[in-house]
């Protein structure tokens, strides 16, 4: 079974999945959020398709470690996941993952338009890879 990383935002959800050995994270897609029903439906399809048993969800925290409004929204979304899917859920500190993803994409000379399409998937990759590396 694989582990899936999620970067949950207001407009998108970045998705990343581990390899079968649990060593590396690979970006899968960015879900464009429309409503909760379709968000959970697509997430469920990916969980089944990729044979996922564990979710690592990025938890946005303020730099002082406290939860802000976005962190509360993510926790609320995770409650919906718990009610719908039989997967283990790990909350992972995602501070600066989007910043790191942005810097990496700029360094790779990816255009602003293309960066906007993949930034959340790359951030999910950073979240998942951080978790996988910490397990070794």
mmCIF file with all atom_site columns, N, CA and C in Angstrom, residues 50-87:
data_model
loop_
_atom_site.group_PDB
_atom_site.id
_atom_site.type_symbol
_atom_site.label_atom_id
_atom_site.label_alt_id
_atom_site.label_comp_id
_atom_site.label_asym_id
_atom_site.label_entity_id
_atom_site.label_seq_id
_atom_site.pdbx_PDB_ins_code
_atom_site.Cartn_x
_atom_site.Cartn_y
_atom_site.Cartn_z
_atom_site.occupancy
_atom_site.B_iso_or_equiv
_atom_site.pdbx_formal_charge
_atom_site.auth_seq_id
_atom_site.auth_comp_id
_atom_site.auth_asym_id
_atom_site.auth_atom_id
_atom_site.pdbx_PDB_model_num
ATOM 1   N N  . UNK A 1 50 ? -4.694  4.395  -6.528 1.00 0.00 ? 50 UNK A N  1
ATOM 2   C CA . UNK A 1 50 ? -3.276  4.314  -6.135 1.00 0.00 ? 50 UNK A CA 1
ATOM 3   C C  . UNK A 1 50 ? -3.042  3.361  -4.965 1.00 0.00 ? 50 UNK A C  1
ATOM 4   N N  . UNK A 1 51 ? -4.116  2.702  -4.480 1.00 0.00 ? 51 UNK A N  1
ATOM 5   C CA . UNK A 1 51 ? -4.021  1.746  -3.376 1.00 0.00 ? 51 UNK A CA 1
ATOM 6   C C  . UNK A 1 51 ? -3.356  2.377  -2.151 1.00 0.00 ? 51 UNK A C  1
ATOM 7   N N  . UNK A 1 52 ? -3.963  3.460  -1.683 1.00 0.00 ? 52 UNK A N  1
ATOM 8   C CA . UNK A 1 52 ? -3.429  4.249  -0.575 1.00 0.00 ? 52 UNK A CA 1
ATOM 9   C C  . UNK A 1 52 ? -4.006  3.757  0.751  1.00 0.00 ? 52 UNK A C  1
ATOM 10  N N  . UNK A 1 53 ? -3.124  3.588  1.741  1.00 0.00 ? 53 UNK A N  1
ATOM 11  C CA . UNK A 1 53 ? -3.567  3.188  3.086  1.00 0.00 ? 53 UNK A CA 1
ATOM 12  C C  . UNK A 1 53 ? -3.330  4.281  4.116  1.00 0.00 ? 53 UNK A C  1
ATOM 13  N N  . UNK A 1 54 ? -2.540  5.301  3.743  1.00 0.00 ? 54 UNK A N  1
ATOM 14  C CA . UNK A 1 54 ? -2.197  6.355  4.697  1.00 0.00 ? 54 UNK A CA 1
ATOM 15  C C  . UNK A 1 54 ? -2.161  7.697  3.973  1.00 0.00 ? 54 UNK A C  1
ATOM 16  N N  . UNK A 1 55 ? -2.714  8.728  4.626  1.00 0.00 ? 55 UNK A N  1
ATOM 17  C CA . UNK A 1 55 ? -2.662  10.089 4.109  1.00 0.00 ? 55 UNK A CA 1
ATOM 18  C C  . UNK A 1 55 ? -1.795  10.938 5.016  1.00 0.00 ? 55 UNK A C  1
ATOM 19  N N  . UNK A 1 56 ? -0.903  11.707 4.420  1.00 0.00 ? 56 UNK A N  1
ATOM 20  C CA . UNK A 1 56 ? -0.119  12.695 5.150  1.00 0.00 ? 56 UNK A CA 1
ATOM 21  C C  . UNK A 1 56 ? -0.638  14.050 4.681  1.00 0.00 ? 56 UNK A C  1
ATOM 22  N N  . UNK A 1 57 ? -1.306  14.745 5.592  1.00 0.00 ? 57 UNK A N  1
ATOM 23  C CA . UNK A 1 57 ? -1.960  16.002 5.241  1.00 0.00 ? 57 UNK A CA 1
ATOM 24  C C  . UNK A 1 57 ? -1.161  17.159 5.816  1.00 0.00 ? 57 UNK A C  1
ATOM 25  N N  . UNK A 1 58 ? -0.800  18.085 4.940  1.00 0.00 ? 58 UNK A N  1
ATOM 26  C CA . UNK A 1 58 ? -0.073  19.267 5.391  1.00 0.00 ? 58 UNK A CA 1
ATOM 27  C C  . UNK A 1 58 ? -0.944  20.138 6.267  1.00 0.00 ? 58 UNK A C  1
ATOM 28  N N  . UNK A 1 59 ? -0.439  20.468 7.456  1.00 0.00 ? 59 UNK A N  1
ATOM 29  C CA . UNK A 1 59 ? -1.163  21.326 8.386  1.00 0.00 ? 59 UNK A CA 1
ATOM 30  C C  . UNK A 1 59 ? -0.484  22.687 8.412  1.00 0.00 ? 59 UNK A C  1
ATOM 31  N N  . UNK A 1 60 ? -1.145  23.702 7.847  1.00 0.00 ? 60 UNK A N  1
ATOM 32  C CA . UNK A 1 60 ? -0.522  25.027 7.841  1.00 0.00 ? 60 UNK A CA 1
ATOM 33  C C  . UNK A 1 60 ? -0.546  25.657 9.224  1.00 0.00 ? 60 UNK A C  1
ATOM 34  N N  . UNK A 1 61 ? 0.631   26.003 9.691  1.00 0.00 ? 61 UNK A N  1
ATOM 35  C CA . UNK A 1 61 ? 0.760   26.645 10.999 1.00 0.00 ? 61 UNK A CA 1
ATOM 36  C C  . UNK A 1 61 ? 1.396   28.017 10.808 1.00 0.00 ? 61 UNK A C  1
ATOM 37  N N  . UNK A 1 62 ? 1.124   28.891 11.761 1.00 0.00 ? 62 UNK A N  1
ATOM 38  C CA . UNK A 1 62 ? 1.815   30.175 11.782 1.00 0.00 ? 62 UNK A CA 1
ATOM 39  C C  . UNK A 1 62 ? 3.272   29.909 12.154 1.00 0.00 ? 62 UNK A C  1
ATOM 40  N N  . UNK A 1 63 ? 4.139   30.873 11.895 1.00 0.00 ? 63 UNK A N  1
ATOM 41  C CA . UNK A 1 63 ? 5.560   30.675 12.173 1.00 0.00 ? 63 UNK A CA 1
ATOM 42  C C  . UNK A 1 63 ? 5.827   30.433 13.661 1.00 0.00 ? 63 UNK A C  1
ATOM 43  N N  . UNK A 1 64 ? 4.920   30.876 14.549 1.00 0.00 ? 64 UNK A N  1
ATOM 44  C CA . UNK A 1 64 ? 5.101   30.638 15.981 1.00 0.00 ? 64 UNK A CA 1
ATOM 45  C C  . UNK A 1 64 ? 4.504   29.295 16.422 1.00 0.00 ? 64 UNK A C  1
ATOM 46  N N  . UNK A 1 65 ? 4.018   28.495 15.446 1.00 0.00 ? 65 UNK A N  1
ATOM 47  C CA . UNK A 1 65 ? 3.518   27.157 15.751 1.00 0.00 ? 65 UNK A CA 1
ATOM 48  C C  . UNK A 1 65 ? 2.028   27.080 16.032 1.00 0.00 ? 65 UNK A C  1
ATOM 49  N N  . UNK A 1 66 ? 1.347   28.216 16.099 1.00 0.00 ? 66 UNK A N  1
ATOM 50  C CA . UNK A 1 66 ? -0.088  28.202 16.353 1.00 0.00 ? 66 UNK A CA 1
ATOM 51  C C  . UNK A 1 66 ? -0.867  27.944 15.065 1.00 0.00 ? 66 UNK A C  1
ATOM 52  N N  . UNK A 1 67 ? -2.123  27.533 15.231 1.00 0.00 ? 67 UNK A N  1
ATOM 53  C CA . UNK A 1 67 ? -2.993  27.319 14.074 1.00 0.00 ? 67 UNK A CA 1
ATOM 54  C C  . UNK A 1 67 ? -3.753  28.596 13.761 1.00 0.00 ? 67 UNK A C  1
ATOM 55  N N  . UNK A 1 68 ? -3.809  28.921 12.492 1.00 0.00 ? 68 UNK A N  1
ATOM 56  C CA . UNK A 1 68 ? -4.591  30.059 12.046 1.00 0.00 ? 68 UNK A CA 1
ATOM 57  C C  . UNK A 1 68 ? -5.859  29.583 11.361 1.00 0.00 ? 68 UNK A C  1
ATOM 58  N N  . UNK A 1 69 ? -6.562  30.493 10.691 1.00 0.00 ? 69 UNK A N  1
ATOM 59  C CA . UNK A 1 69 ? -7.816  30.134 10.015 1.00 0.00 ? 69 UNK A CA 1
ATOM 60  C C  . UNK A 1 69 ? -7.644  29.024 8.965  1.00 0.00 ? 69 UNK A C  1
ATOM 61  N N  . UNK A 1 70 ? -6.549  29.055 8.207  1.00 0.00 ? 70 UNK A N  1
ATOM 62  C CA . UNK A 1 70 ? -6.350  28.024 7.182  1.00 0.00 ? 70 UNK A CA 1
ATOM 63  C C  . UNK A 1 70 ? -6.115  26.663 7.828  1.00 0.00 ? 70 UNK A C  1
ATOM 64  N N  . UNK A 1 71 ? -5.393  26.626 8.925  1.00 0.00 ? 71 UNK A N  1
ATOM 65  C CA . UNK A 1 71 ? -5.182  25.377 9.653  1.00 0.00 ? 71 UNK A CA 1
ATOM 66  C C  . UNK A 1 71 ? -6.495  24.787 10.136 1.00 0.00 ? 71 UNK A C  1
ATOM 67  N N  . UNK A 1 72 ? -7.389  25.638 10.609 1.00 0.00 ? 72 UNK A N  1
ATOM 68  C CA . UNK A 1 72 ? -8.716  25.189 11.050 1.00 0.00 ? 72 UNK A CA 1
ATOM 69  C C  . UNK A 1 72 ? -9.512  24.606 9.885  1.00 0.00 ? 72 UNK A C  1
ATOM 70  N N  . UNK A 1 73 ? -9.418  25.246 8.722  1.00 0.00 ? 73 UNK A N  1
ATOM 71  C CA . UNK A 1 73 ? -10.124 24.738 7.528  1.00 0.00 ? 73 UNK A CA 1
ATOM 72  C C  . UNK A 1 73 ? -9.600  23.357 7.138  1.00 0.00 ? 73 UNK A C  1
ATOM 73  N N  . UNK A 1 74 ? -8.286  23.175 7.223  1.00 0.00 ? 74 UNK A N  1
ATOM 74  C CA . UNK A 1 74 ? -7.686  21.883 6.875  1.00 0.00 ? 74 UNK A CA 1
ATOM 75  C C  . UNK A 1 74 ? -8.165  20.808 7.846  1.00 0.00 ? 74 UNK A C  1
ATOM 76  N N  . UNK A 1 75 ? -8.192  21.126 9.138  1.00 0.00 ? 75 UNK A N  1
ATOM 77  C CA . UNK A 1 75 ? -8.662  20.154 10.132 1.00 0.00 ? 75 UNK A CA 1
ATOM 78  C C  . UNK A 1 75 ? -10.126 19.780 9.881  1.00 0.00 ? 75 UNK A C  1
ATOM 79  N N  . UNK A 1 76 ? -10.932 20.732 9.473  1.00 0.00 ? 76 UNK A N  1
ATOM 80  C CA . UNK A 1 76 ? -12.333 20.468 9.150  1.00 0.00 ? 76 UNK A CA 1
ATOM 81  C C  . UNK A 1 76 ? -12.436 19.540 7.932  1.00 0.00 ? 76 UNK A C  1
ATOM 82  N N  . UNK A 1 77 ? -11.605 19.790 6.911  1.00 0.00 ? 77 UNK A N  1
ATOM 83  C CA . UNK A 1 77 ? -11.582 18.938 5.720  1.00 0.00 ? 77 UNK A CA 1
ATOM 84  C C  . UNK A 1 77 ? -11.162 17.519 6.102  1.00 0.00 ? 77 UNK A C  1
ATOM 85  N N  . UNK A 1 78 ? -10.187 17.395 6.993  1.00 0.00 ? 78 UNK A N  1
ATOM 86  C CA . UNK A 1 78 ? -9.703  16.085 7.443  1.00 0.00 ? 78 UNK A CA 1
ATOM 87  C C  . UNK A 1 78 ? -10.803 15.329 8.186  1.00 0.00 ? 78 UNK A C  1
ATOM 88  N N  . UNK A 1 79 ? -11.632 16.023 8.943  1.00 0.00 ? 79 UNK A N  1
ATOM 89  C CA . UNK A 1 79 ? -12.754 15.359 9.612  1.00 0.00 ? 79 UNK A CA 1
ATOM 90  C C  . UNK A 1 79 ? -13.672 14.701 8.575  1.00 0.00 ? 79 UNK A C  1
ATOM 91  N N  . UNK A 1 80 ? -13.886 15.366 7.457  1.00 0.00 ? 80 UNK A N  1
ATOM 92  C CA . UNK A 1 80 ? -14.680 14.787 6.378  1.00 0.00 ? 80 UNK A CA 1
ATOM 93  C C  . UNK A 1 80 ? -14.018 13.555 5.780  1.00 0.00 ? 80 UNK A C  1
ATOM 94  N N  . UNK A 1 81 ? -12.694 13.581 5.676  1.00 0.00 ? 81 UNK A N  1
ATOM 95  C CA . UNK A 1 81 ? -11.952 12.414 5.178  1.00 0.00 ? 81 UNK A CA 1
ATOM 96  C C  . UNK A 1 81 ? -12.167 11.235 6.124  1.00 0.00 ? 81 UNK A C  1
ATOM 97  N N  . UNK A 1 82 ? -12.059 11.502 7.423  1.00 0.00 ? 82 UNK A N  1
ATOM 98  C CA . UNK A 1 82 ? -12.203 10.437 8.433  1.00 0.00 ? 82 UNK A CA 1
ATOM 99  C C  . UNK A 1 82 ? -13.576 9.770  8.351  1.00 0.00 ? 82 UNK A C  1
ATOM 100 N N  . UNK A 1 83 ? -14.601 10.563 8.058  1.00 0.00 ? 83 UNK A N  1
ATOM 101 C CA . UNK A 1 83 ? -15.960 10.015 7.967  1.00 0.00 ? 83 UNK A CA 1
ATOM 102 C C  . UNK A 1 83 ? -16.175 9.192  6.693  1.00 0.00 ? 83 UNK A C  1
ATOM 103 N N  . UNK A 1 84 ? -15.370 9.429  5.670  1.00 0.00 ? 84 UNK A N  1
ATOM 104 C CA . UNK A 1 84 ? -15.609 8.807  4.366  1.00 0.00 ? 84 UNK A CA 1
ATOM 105 C C  . UNK A 1 84 ? -14.671 7.653  4.019  1.00 0.00 ? 84 UNK A C  1
ATOM 106 N N  . UNK A 1 85 ? -13.447 7.696  4.508  1.00 0.00 ? 85 UNK A N  1
ATOM 107 C CA . UNK A 1 85 ? -12.438 6.737  4.043  1.00 0.00 ? 85 UNK A CA 1
ATOM 108 C C  . UNK A 1 85 ? -11.771 6.017  5.210  1.00 0.00 ? 85 UNK A C  1
ATOM 109 N N  . UNK A 1 86 ? -11.408 4.776  4.960  1.00 0.00 ? 86 UNK A N  1
ATOM 110 C CA . UNK A 1 86 ? -10.721 3.955  5.966  1.00 0.00 ? 86 UNK A CA 1
ATOM 111 C C  . UNK A 1 86 ? -9.221  4.018  5.703  1.00 0.00 ? 86 UNK A C  1
ATOM 112 N N  . UNK A 1 87 ? -8.619  5.153  6.043  1.00 0.00 ? 87 UNK A N  1
ATOM 113 C CA . UNK A 1 87 ? -7.178  5.332  5.873  1.00 0.00 ? 87 UNK A CA 1
ATOM 114 C C  . UNK A 1 87 ? -6.617  5.964  7.143  1.00 0.00 ? 87 UNK A C  1
#
